[in-house]
PDB file of C-alpha atoms in Angstrom:
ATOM      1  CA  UNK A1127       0.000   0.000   0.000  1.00  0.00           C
ATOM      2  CA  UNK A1128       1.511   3.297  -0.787  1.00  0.00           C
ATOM      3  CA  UNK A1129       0.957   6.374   0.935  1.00  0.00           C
ATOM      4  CA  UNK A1130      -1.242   9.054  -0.346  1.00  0.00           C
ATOM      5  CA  UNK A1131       0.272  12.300  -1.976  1.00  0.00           C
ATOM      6  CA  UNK A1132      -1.216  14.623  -0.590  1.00  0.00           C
ATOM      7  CA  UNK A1133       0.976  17.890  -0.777  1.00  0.00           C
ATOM      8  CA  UNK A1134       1.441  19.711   2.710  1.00  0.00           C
ATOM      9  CA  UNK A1135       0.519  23.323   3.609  1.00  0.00           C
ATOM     10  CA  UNK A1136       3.632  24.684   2.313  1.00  0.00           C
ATOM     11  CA  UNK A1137       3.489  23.128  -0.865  1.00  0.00           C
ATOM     12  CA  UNK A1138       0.770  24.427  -1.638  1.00  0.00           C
ATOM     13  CA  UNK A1139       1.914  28.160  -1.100  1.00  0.00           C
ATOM     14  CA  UNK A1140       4.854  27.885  -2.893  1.00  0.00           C
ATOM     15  CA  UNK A1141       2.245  26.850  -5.677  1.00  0.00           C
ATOM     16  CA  UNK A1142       0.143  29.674  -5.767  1.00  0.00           C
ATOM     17  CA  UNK A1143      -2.057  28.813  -3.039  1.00  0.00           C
ATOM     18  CA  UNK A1144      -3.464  31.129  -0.573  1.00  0.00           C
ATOM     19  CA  UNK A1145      -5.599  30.670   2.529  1.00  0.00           C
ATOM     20  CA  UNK A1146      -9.464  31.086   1.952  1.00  0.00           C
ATOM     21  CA  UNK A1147     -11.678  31.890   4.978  1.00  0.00           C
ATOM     22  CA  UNK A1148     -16.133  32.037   3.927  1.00  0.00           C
ATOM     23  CA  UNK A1149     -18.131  32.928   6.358  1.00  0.00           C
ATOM     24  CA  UNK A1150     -21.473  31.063   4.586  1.00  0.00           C
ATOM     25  CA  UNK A1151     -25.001  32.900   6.189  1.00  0.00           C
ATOM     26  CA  UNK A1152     -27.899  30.201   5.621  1.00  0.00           C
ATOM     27  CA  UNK A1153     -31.404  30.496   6.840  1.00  0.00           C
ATOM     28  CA  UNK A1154     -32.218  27.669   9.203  1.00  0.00           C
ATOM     29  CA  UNK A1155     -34.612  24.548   7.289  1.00  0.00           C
ATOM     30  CA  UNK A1156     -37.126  24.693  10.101  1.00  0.00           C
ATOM     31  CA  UNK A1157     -36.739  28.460  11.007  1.00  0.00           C
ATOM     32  CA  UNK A1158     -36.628  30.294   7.236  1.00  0.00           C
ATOM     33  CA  UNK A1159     -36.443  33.696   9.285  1.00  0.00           C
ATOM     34  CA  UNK A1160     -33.701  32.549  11.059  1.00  0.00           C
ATOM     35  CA  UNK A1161     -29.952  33.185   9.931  1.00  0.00           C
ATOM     36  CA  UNK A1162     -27.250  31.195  11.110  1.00  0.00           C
ATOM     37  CA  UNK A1163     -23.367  30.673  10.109  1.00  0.00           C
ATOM     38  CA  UNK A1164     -21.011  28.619   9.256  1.00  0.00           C
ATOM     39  CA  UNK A1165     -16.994  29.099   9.014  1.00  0.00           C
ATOM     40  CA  UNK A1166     -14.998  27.022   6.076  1.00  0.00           C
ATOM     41  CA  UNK A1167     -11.606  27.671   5.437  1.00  0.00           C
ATOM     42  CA  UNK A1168      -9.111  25.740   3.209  1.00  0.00           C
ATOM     43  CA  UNK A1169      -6.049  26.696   0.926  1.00  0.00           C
ATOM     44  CA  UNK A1170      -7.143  27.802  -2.840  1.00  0.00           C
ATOM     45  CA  UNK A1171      -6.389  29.374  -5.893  1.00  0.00           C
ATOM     46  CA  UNK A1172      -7.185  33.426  -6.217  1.00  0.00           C
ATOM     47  CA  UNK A1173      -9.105  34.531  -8.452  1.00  0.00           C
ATOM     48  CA  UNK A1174     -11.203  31.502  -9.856  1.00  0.00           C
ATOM     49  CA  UNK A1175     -11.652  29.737  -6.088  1.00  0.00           C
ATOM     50  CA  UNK A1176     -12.710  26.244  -7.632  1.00  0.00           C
ATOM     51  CA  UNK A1177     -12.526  24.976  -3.960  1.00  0.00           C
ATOM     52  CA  UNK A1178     -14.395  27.617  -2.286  1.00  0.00           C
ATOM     53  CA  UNK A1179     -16.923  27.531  -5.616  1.00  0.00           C
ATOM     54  CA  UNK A1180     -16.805  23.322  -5.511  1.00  0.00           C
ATOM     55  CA  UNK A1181     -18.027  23.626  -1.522  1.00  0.00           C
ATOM     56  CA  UNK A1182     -20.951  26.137  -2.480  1.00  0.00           C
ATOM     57  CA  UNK A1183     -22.263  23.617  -5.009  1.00  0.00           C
ATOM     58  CA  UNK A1184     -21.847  20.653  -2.332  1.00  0.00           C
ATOM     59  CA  UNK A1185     -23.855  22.660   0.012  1.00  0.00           C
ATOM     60  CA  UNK A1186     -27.052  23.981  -2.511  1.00  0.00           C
ATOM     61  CA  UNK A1187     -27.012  20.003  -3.257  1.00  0.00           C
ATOM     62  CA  UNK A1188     -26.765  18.119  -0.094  1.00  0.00           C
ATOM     63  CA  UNK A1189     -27.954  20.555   2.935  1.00  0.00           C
ATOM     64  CA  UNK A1190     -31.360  21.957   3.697  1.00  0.00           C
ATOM     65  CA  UNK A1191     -30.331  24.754   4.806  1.00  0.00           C
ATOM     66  CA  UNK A1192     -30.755  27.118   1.792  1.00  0.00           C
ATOM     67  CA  UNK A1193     -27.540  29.577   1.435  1.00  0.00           C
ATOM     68  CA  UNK A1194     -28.572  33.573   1.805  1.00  0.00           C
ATOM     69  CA  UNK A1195     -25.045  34.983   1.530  1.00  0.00           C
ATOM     70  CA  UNK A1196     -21.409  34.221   1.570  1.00  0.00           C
ATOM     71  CA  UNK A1197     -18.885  36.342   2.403  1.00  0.00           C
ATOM     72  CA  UNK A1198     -15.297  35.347   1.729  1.00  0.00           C
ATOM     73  CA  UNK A1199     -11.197  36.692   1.964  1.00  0.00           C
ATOM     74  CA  UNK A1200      -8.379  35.313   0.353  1.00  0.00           C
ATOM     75  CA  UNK A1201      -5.204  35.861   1.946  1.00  0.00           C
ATOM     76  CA  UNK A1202      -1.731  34.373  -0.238  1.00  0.00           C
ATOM     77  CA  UNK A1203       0.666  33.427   2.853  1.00  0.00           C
ATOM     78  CA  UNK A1204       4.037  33.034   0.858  1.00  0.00           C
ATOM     79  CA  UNK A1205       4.997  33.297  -2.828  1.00  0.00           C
ATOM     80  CA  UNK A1206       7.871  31.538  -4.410  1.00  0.00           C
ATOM     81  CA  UNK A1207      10.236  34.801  -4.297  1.00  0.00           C
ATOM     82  CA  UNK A1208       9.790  35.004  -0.582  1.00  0.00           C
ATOM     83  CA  UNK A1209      10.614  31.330   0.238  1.00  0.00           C
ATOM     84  CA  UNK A1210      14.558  30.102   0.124  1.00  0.00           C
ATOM     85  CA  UNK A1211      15.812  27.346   1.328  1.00  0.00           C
ATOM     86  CA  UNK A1212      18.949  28.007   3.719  1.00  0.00           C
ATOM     87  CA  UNK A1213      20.831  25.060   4.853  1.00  0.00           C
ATOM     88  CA  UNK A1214      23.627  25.657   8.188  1.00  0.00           C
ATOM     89  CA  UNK A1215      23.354  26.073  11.489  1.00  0.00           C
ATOM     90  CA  UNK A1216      24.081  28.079  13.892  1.00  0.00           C
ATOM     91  CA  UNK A1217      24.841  27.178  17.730  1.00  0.00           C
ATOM     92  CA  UNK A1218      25.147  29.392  20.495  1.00  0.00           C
ATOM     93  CA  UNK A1219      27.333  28.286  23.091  1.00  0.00           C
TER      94      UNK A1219
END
């Protein structure tokens, strides 16, 4: 069995991937007048967001809680000009 490839957190910023925060406001199945909300976060491409865009579709599909806003921010942690790799070290005492 081989292990999955799944690329880690800082792979993914060095390819272009930023952190995505929604904050999804959805009116409660039971309760229409009701607003609630809901918190998803998870690394993504600026500008298209197919992640962000992929989740939105999951939830107008599969929960019953119909969506009545989402606001979202896109913040790109590292680039690959701001990322070297330095190899040394350096002891004190």
């Amino acid at each position: 069995m081989q292990k999955s490839e799944t690329p880690t957190e800082t792979e993914l910023m060095l390819k272009g991937y930023g952190l995505t925060t929604a904050e999804v406001f959805y009116r409660m199945p039971d309760y229409r007048h009701v607003l609630n909300t809901f918190v998803w976060q998870d690394y993504d491409i600026a500008p298209d967001h197919p992640k962000l865009f992929s989740f939105i579709e999951f939830w107008q599909d599969s929960i019953e809680g119909p969506l009545h806003s989402v606001r979202f921010t896109h913040r790109k942690m590292i680039s690959s000009g701001e990322w070297r790799n330095v190899v040394g070290e350096f002891r004190y005492h």
